Coordinates of C-alpha atoms and ligand atoms in Angstrom, one line a residue:
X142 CA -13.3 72.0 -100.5
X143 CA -16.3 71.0 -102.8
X144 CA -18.8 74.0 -103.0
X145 CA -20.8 72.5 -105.9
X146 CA -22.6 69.4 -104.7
X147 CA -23.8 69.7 -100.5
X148 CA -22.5 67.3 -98.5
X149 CA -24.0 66.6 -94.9
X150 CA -22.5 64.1 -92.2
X151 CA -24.7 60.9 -91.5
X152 CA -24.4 58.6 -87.9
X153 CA -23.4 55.4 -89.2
X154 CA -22.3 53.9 -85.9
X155 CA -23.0 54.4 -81.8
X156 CA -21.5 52.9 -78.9
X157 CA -21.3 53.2 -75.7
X158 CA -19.8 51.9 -72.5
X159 CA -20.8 52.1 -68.6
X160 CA -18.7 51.1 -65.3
X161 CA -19.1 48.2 -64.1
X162 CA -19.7 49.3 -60.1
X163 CA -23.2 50.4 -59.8
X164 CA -24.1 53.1 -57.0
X165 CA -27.7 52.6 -55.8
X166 CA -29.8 55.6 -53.8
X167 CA -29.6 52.9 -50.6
X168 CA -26.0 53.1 -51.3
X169 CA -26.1 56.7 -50.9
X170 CA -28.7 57.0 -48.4
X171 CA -25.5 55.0 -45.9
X172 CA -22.9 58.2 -47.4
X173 CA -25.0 61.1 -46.7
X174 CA -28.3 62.9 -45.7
X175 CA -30.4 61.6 -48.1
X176 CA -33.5 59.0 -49.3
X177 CA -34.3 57.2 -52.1
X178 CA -37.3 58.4 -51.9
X179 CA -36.2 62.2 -52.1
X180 CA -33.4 61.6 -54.9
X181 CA -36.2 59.7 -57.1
X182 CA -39.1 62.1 -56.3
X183 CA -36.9 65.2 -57.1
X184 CA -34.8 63.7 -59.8
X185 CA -35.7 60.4 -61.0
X186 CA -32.5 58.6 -60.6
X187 CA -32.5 55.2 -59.3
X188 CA -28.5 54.8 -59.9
X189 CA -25.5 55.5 -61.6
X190 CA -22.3 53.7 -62.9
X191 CA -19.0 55.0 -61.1
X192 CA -15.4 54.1 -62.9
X193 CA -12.8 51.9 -61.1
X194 CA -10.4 53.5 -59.0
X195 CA -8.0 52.5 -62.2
X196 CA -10.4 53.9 -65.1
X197 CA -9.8 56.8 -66.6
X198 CA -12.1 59.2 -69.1
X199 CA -9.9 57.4 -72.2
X200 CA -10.4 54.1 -70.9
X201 CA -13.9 54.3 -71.1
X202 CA -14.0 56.5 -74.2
X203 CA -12.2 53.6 -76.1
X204 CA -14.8 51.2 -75.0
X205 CA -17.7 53.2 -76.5
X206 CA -15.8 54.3 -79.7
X207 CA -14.7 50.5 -80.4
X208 CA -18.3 49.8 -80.3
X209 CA -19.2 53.0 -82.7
X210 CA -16.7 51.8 -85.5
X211 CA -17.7 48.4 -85.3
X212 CA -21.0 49.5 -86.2
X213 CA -20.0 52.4 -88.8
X214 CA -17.6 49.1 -90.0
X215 CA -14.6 51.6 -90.1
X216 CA -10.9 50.3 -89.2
X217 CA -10.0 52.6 -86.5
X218 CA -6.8 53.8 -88.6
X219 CA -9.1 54.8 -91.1
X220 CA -10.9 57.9 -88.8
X221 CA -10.2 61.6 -90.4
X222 CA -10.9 63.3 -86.8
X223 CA -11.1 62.4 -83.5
X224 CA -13.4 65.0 -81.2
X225 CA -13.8 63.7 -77.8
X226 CA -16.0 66.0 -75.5
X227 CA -15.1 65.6 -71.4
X228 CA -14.6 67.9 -68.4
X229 CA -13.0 65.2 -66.8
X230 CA -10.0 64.7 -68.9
X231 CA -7.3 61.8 -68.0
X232 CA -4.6 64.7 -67.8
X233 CA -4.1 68.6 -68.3
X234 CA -2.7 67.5 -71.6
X235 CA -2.6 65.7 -73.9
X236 CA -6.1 65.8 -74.8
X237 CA -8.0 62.8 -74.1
X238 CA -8.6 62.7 -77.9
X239 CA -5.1 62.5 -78.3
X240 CA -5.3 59.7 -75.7
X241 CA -7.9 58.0 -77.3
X242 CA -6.4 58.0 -80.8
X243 CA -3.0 56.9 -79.3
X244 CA -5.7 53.7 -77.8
X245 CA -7.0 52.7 -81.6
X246 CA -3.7 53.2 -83.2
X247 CA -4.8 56.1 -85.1
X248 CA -2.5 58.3 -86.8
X249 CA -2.5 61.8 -88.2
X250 CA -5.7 62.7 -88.2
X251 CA -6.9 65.9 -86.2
X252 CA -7.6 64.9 -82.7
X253 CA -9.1 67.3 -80.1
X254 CA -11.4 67.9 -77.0
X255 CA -14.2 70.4 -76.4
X256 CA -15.6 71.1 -73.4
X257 CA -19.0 72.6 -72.9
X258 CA -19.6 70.2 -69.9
X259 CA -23.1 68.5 -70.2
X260 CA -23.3 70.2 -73.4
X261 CA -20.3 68.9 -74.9
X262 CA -21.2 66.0 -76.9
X263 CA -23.8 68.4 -78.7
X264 CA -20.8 71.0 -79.2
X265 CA -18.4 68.8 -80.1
X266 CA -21.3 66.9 -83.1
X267 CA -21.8 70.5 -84.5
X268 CA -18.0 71.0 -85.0
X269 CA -17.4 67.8 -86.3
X270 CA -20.7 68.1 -88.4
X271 CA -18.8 71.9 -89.6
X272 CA -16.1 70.1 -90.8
X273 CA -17.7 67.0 -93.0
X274 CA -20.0 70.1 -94.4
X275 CA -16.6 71.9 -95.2
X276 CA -15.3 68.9 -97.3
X277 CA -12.5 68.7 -94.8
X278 CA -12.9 65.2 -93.4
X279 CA -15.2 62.7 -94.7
X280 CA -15.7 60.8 -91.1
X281 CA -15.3 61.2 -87.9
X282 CA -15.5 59.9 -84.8
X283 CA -17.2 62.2 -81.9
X284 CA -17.2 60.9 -78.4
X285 CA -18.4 62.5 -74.7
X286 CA -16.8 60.7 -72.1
X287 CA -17.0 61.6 -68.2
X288 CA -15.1 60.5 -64.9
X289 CA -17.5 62.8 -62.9
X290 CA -17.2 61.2 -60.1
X291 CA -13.7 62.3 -59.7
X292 CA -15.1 65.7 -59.4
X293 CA -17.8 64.9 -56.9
X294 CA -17.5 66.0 -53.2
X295 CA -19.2 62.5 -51.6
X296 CA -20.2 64.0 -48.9
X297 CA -22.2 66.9 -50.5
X298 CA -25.5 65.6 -50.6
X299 CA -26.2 68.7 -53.5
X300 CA -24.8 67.3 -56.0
X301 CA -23.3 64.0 -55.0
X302 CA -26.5 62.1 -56.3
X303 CA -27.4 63.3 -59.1
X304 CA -23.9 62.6 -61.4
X305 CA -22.2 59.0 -62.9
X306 CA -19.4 58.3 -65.0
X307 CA -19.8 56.6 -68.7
X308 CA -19.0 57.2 -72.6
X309 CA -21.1 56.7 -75.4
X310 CA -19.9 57.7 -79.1
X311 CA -20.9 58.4 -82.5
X312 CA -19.0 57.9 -86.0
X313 CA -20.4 60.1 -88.7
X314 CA -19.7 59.9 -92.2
X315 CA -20.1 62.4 -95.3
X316 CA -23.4 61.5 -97.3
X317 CA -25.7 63.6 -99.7
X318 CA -28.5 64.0 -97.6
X319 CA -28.5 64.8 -93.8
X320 CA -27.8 63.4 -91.7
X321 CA -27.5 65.8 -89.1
X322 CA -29.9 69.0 -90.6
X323 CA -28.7 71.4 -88.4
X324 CA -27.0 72.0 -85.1
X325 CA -27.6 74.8 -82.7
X326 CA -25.3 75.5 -80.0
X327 CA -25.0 78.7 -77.7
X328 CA -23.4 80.2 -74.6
X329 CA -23.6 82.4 -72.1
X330 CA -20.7 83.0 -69.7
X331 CA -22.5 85.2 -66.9
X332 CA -24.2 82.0 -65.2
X333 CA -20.2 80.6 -64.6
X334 CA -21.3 80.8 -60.1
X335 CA -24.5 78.7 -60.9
X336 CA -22.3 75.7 -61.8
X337 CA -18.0 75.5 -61.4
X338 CA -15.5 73.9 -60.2
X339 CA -13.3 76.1 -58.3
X340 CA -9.8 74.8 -59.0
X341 CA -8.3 74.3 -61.9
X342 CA -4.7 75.5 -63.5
X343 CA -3.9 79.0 -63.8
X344 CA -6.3 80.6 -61.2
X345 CA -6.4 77.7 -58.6
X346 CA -3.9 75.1 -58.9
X347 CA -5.7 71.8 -58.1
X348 CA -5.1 71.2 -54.4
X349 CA -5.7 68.6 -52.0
X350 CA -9.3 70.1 -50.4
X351 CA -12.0 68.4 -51.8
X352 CA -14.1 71.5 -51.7
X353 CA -12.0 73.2 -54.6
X354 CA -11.5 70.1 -56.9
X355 CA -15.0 69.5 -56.4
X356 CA -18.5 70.4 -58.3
X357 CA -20.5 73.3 -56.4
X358 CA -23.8 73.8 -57.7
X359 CA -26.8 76.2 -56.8
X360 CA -29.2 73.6 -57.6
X361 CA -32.8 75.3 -57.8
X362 CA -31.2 78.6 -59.8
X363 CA -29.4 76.1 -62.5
X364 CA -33.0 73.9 -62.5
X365 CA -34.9 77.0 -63.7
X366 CA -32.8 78.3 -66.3
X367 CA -32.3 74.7 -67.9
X368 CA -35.9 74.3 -67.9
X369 CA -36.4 77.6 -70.0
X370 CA -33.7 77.3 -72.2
X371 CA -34.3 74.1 -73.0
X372 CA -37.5 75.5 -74.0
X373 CA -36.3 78.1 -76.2
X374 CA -33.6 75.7 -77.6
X375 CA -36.4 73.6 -78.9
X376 CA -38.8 76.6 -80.4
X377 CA -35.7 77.8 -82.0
X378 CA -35.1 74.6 -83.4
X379 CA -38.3 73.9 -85.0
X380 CA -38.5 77.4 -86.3
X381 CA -35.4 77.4 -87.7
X382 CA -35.9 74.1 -90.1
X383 CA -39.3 74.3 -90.6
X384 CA -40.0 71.4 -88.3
X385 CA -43.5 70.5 -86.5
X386 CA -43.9 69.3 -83.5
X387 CA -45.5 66.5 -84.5
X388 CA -43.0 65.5 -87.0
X389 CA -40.4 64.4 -84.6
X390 CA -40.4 60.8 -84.2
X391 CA -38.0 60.7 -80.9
X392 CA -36.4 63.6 -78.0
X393 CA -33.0 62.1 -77.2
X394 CA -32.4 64.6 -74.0
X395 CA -29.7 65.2 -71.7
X396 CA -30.0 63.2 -68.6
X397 CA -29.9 65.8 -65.5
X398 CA -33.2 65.5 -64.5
X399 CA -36.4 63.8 -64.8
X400 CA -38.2 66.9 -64.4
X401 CA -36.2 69.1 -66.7
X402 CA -36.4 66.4 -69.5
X403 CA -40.4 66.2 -68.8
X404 CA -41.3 70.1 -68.9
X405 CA -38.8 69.7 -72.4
X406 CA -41.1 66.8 -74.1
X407 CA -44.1 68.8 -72.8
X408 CA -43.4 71.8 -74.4
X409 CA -42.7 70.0 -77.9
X410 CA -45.9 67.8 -77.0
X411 CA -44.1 64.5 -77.3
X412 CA -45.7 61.2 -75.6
X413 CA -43.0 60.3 -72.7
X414 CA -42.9 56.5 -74.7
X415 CA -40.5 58.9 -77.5
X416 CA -38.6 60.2 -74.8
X417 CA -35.3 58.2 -74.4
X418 CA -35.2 58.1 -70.6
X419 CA -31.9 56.7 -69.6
X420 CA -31.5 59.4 -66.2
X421 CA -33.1 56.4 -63.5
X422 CA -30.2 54.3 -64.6
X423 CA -27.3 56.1 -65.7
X424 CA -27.9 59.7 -63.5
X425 CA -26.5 62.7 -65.5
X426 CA -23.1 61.4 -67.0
X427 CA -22.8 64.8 -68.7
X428 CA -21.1 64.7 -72.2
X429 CA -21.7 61.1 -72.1
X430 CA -25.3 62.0 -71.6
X431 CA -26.9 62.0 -75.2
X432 CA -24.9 59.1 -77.3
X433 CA -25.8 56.9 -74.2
X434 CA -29.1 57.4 -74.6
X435 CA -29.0 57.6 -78.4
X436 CA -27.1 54.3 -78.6
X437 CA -29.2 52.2 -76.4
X438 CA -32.1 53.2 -78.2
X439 CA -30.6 52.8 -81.7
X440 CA -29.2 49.3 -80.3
X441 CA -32.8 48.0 -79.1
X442 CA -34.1 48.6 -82.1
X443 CA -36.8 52.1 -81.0
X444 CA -34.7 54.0 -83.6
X445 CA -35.3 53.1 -86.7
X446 CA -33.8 55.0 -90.2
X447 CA -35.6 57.5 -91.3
X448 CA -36.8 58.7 -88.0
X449 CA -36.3 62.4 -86.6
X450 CA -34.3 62.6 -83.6
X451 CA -34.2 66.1 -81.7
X452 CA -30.9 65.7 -79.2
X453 CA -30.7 68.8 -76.7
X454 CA -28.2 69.2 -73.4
X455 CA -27.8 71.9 -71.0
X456 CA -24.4 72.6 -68.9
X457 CA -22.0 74.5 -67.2
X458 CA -21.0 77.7 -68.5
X459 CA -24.3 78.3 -69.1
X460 CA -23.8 76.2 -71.9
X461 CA -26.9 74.6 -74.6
X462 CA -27.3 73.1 -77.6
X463 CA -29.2 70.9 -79.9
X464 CA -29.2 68.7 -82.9
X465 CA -32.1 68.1 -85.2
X466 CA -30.8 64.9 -87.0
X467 CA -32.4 62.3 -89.6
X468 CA -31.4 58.6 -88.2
Ligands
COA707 N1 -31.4 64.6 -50.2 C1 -32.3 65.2 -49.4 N2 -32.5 66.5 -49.3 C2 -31.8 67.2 -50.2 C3 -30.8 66.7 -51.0 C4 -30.6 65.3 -51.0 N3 -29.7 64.7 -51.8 N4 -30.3 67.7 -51.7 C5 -30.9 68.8 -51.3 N5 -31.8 68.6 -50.4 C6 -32.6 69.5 -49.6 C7 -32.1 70.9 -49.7 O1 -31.1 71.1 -48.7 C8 -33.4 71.7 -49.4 O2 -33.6 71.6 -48.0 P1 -34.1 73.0 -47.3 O3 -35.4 73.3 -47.9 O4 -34.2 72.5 -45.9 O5 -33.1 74.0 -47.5 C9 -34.5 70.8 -50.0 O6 -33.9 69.5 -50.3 C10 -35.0 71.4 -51.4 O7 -33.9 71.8 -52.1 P2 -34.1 72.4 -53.5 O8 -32.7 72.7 -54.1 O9 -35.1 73.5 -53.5 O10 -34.7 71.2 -54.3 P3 -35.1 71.0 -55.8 O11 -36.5 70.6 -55.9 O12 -34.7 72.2 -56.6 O13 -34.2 69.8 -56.3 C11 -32.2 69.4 -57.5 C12 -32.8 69.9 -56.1 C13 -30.7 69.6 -57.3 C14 -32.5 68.0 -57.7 C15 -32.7 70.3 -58.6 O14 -32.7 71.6 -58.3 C16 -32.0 70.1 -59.9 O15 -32.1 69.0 -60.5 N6 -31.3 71.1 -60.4 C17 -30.6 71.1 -61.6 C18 -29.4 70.3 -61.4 C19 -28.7 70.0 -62.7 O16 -29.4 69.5 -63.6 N7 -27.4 70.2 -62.8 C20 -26.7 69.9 -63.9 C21 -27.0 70.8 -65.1 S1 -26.4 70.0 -66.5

């Protein structure tokens, strides 16, 4: 480990990948109880992406990581860690990191998942971001990829339109200046009723009702504590690195909700043309979330270096999290 010079970890490289079957609110409106009108009024999506019946969490991971090296113009073989944030994994185990590296024809380095559901991807950048600090690893590729629709009861009208299935990923690499400044990530287990899936392996073996392996969420209760902890996730954020308001150039949000990532960018005072929106299109992919939306707006060109990115997510658990990070 090198104490005597800082080292930080820098994106070099974003991909990211969506199914090709789109799921349109008119689609939805023929499944269940519900209106376009309603799903876009409440929440803002328009659509989502939903994986072939054949497409697993890895198989769309490797798409979006692919994409990442290219960019980051790393040989997959050359990768130091592998962190892949789901909570729709291909199997119990291996870990779909495991899965993913066996995909690129990685070997040896340190491959695992961390789940933090929507907040995953900003977890699983702050322990990957840990370890570049550490002198440990000096890249890595970080990935949130989600089959959510595997865990969506499509005839619950609650939940079944506001989730999609994707991947997007990041490579980092060590570099003297950050880089990701700082990470922020916290928990609280009390809210687990809010948001859950009740099966699982050791209290619930997965069955066959769909009301087990499914999400249940209490939709108004989860909306008002994301709302205010993404407010204090933000305050703390600035505070901690002595950060404006003003001197953030983009919010790269998780995409749950419209309305959540609007009372977010009101409270740091951003213009909703710095917000990358991505929720009409994509719907809440969950760990996949934030390097969607960070990749498509690196890829057309909005983020530019130099620029200040704030990333935030909310999820399951309660869990939350940001990243304050230099492009
Ligand atoms: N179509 C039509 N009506 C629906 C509906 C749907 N898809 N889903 C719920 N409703 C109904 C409810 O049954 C309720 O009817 P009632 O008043 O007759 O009981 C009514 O709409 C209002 O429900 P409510 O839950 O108060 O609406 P809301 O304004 O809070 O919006 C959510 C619902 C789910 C969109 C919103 O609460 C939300 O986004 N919550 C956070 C979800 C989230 O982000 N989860 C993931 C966190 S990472």
């Amino acid at each position: 480990m090198n104490q005597s010079s800082k080292q930080f970890s820098r994106i070099v490289g974003t991909g990211g990948y969506l199914p090709e079957k789109i799921l349109t609110n008119a689609d939805l409106e023929q499944m269940v109880d519900t209106s376009d009108a309603w799903i876009r009024e409440r929440t803002g999506i328009e659509q989502r992406h939903i994986a072939a019946d054949d497409q697993t969490t890895s198989d769309l991971a490797e798409q979006a990581a692919r994409q990442a090296l290219d960019m980051a113009n790393l040989a997959p073989e050359d990768l130091q860690l592998i962190v892949v944030a789901t909570t729709t994994p291909d199997k119990i185990f291996p870990s779909t990191a495991c899965l993913l590296q066996q995909r690129l024809g990685n070997h040896g380095a340190p491959a695992f998942d961390v789940q933090a559901v929507c907040s995953g991807f900003i977890y699983a950048l702050s322990v990957a971001d840990q370890f570049i600090r550490a002198g440990m690893v000096r890249n890595a590729l970080v990935v949130g990829a989600e089959t959510l629709s595997r865990i969506i009861d499509w005839s619950d009208r609650n939940t079944c339109v506001l989730f999609g299935d994707g991947a997007g990923a990041v490579v980092l690499e060590v570099g003297e200046e950050p880089g990701v400044i700082n990470t922020h990530i916290h928990a609280d287990g009390q809210y687990e009723n809010l948001l859950h899936v009740p099966s699982g392996v050791s209290k619930k073996p997965i069955t066959d009702s769909i009301s087990e392996r499914s999400m249940h969420m209490r939709g108004s209760e989860v909306f008002k504590v994301a709302v205010n902890t993404l407010s204090q996730v933000a305050t703390e954020t600035l505070a901690r690195n002595g950060v404006a308001p003003e001197e953030l150039d983009w919010l790269v949000p998780h995409q749950a909700n419209k309305r959540i990532i609007d009372a977010t960018a009101r409270k740091l005072k951003m213009k909703p043309e710095q917000v990358v929106l991505t929720v009409n299109r994509h719907a809440n992919t969950s760990a996949a979330s934030v390097p969607l939306a960070l990749n498509e707006a690196v890829r057309d060109g909005r983020i530019q270096p130099g620029q200040l990115i704030l990333m935030e997510a909310f999820g399951g658990g309660f869990t939350w999290g940001s990243a304050l990070v230099r492009y």
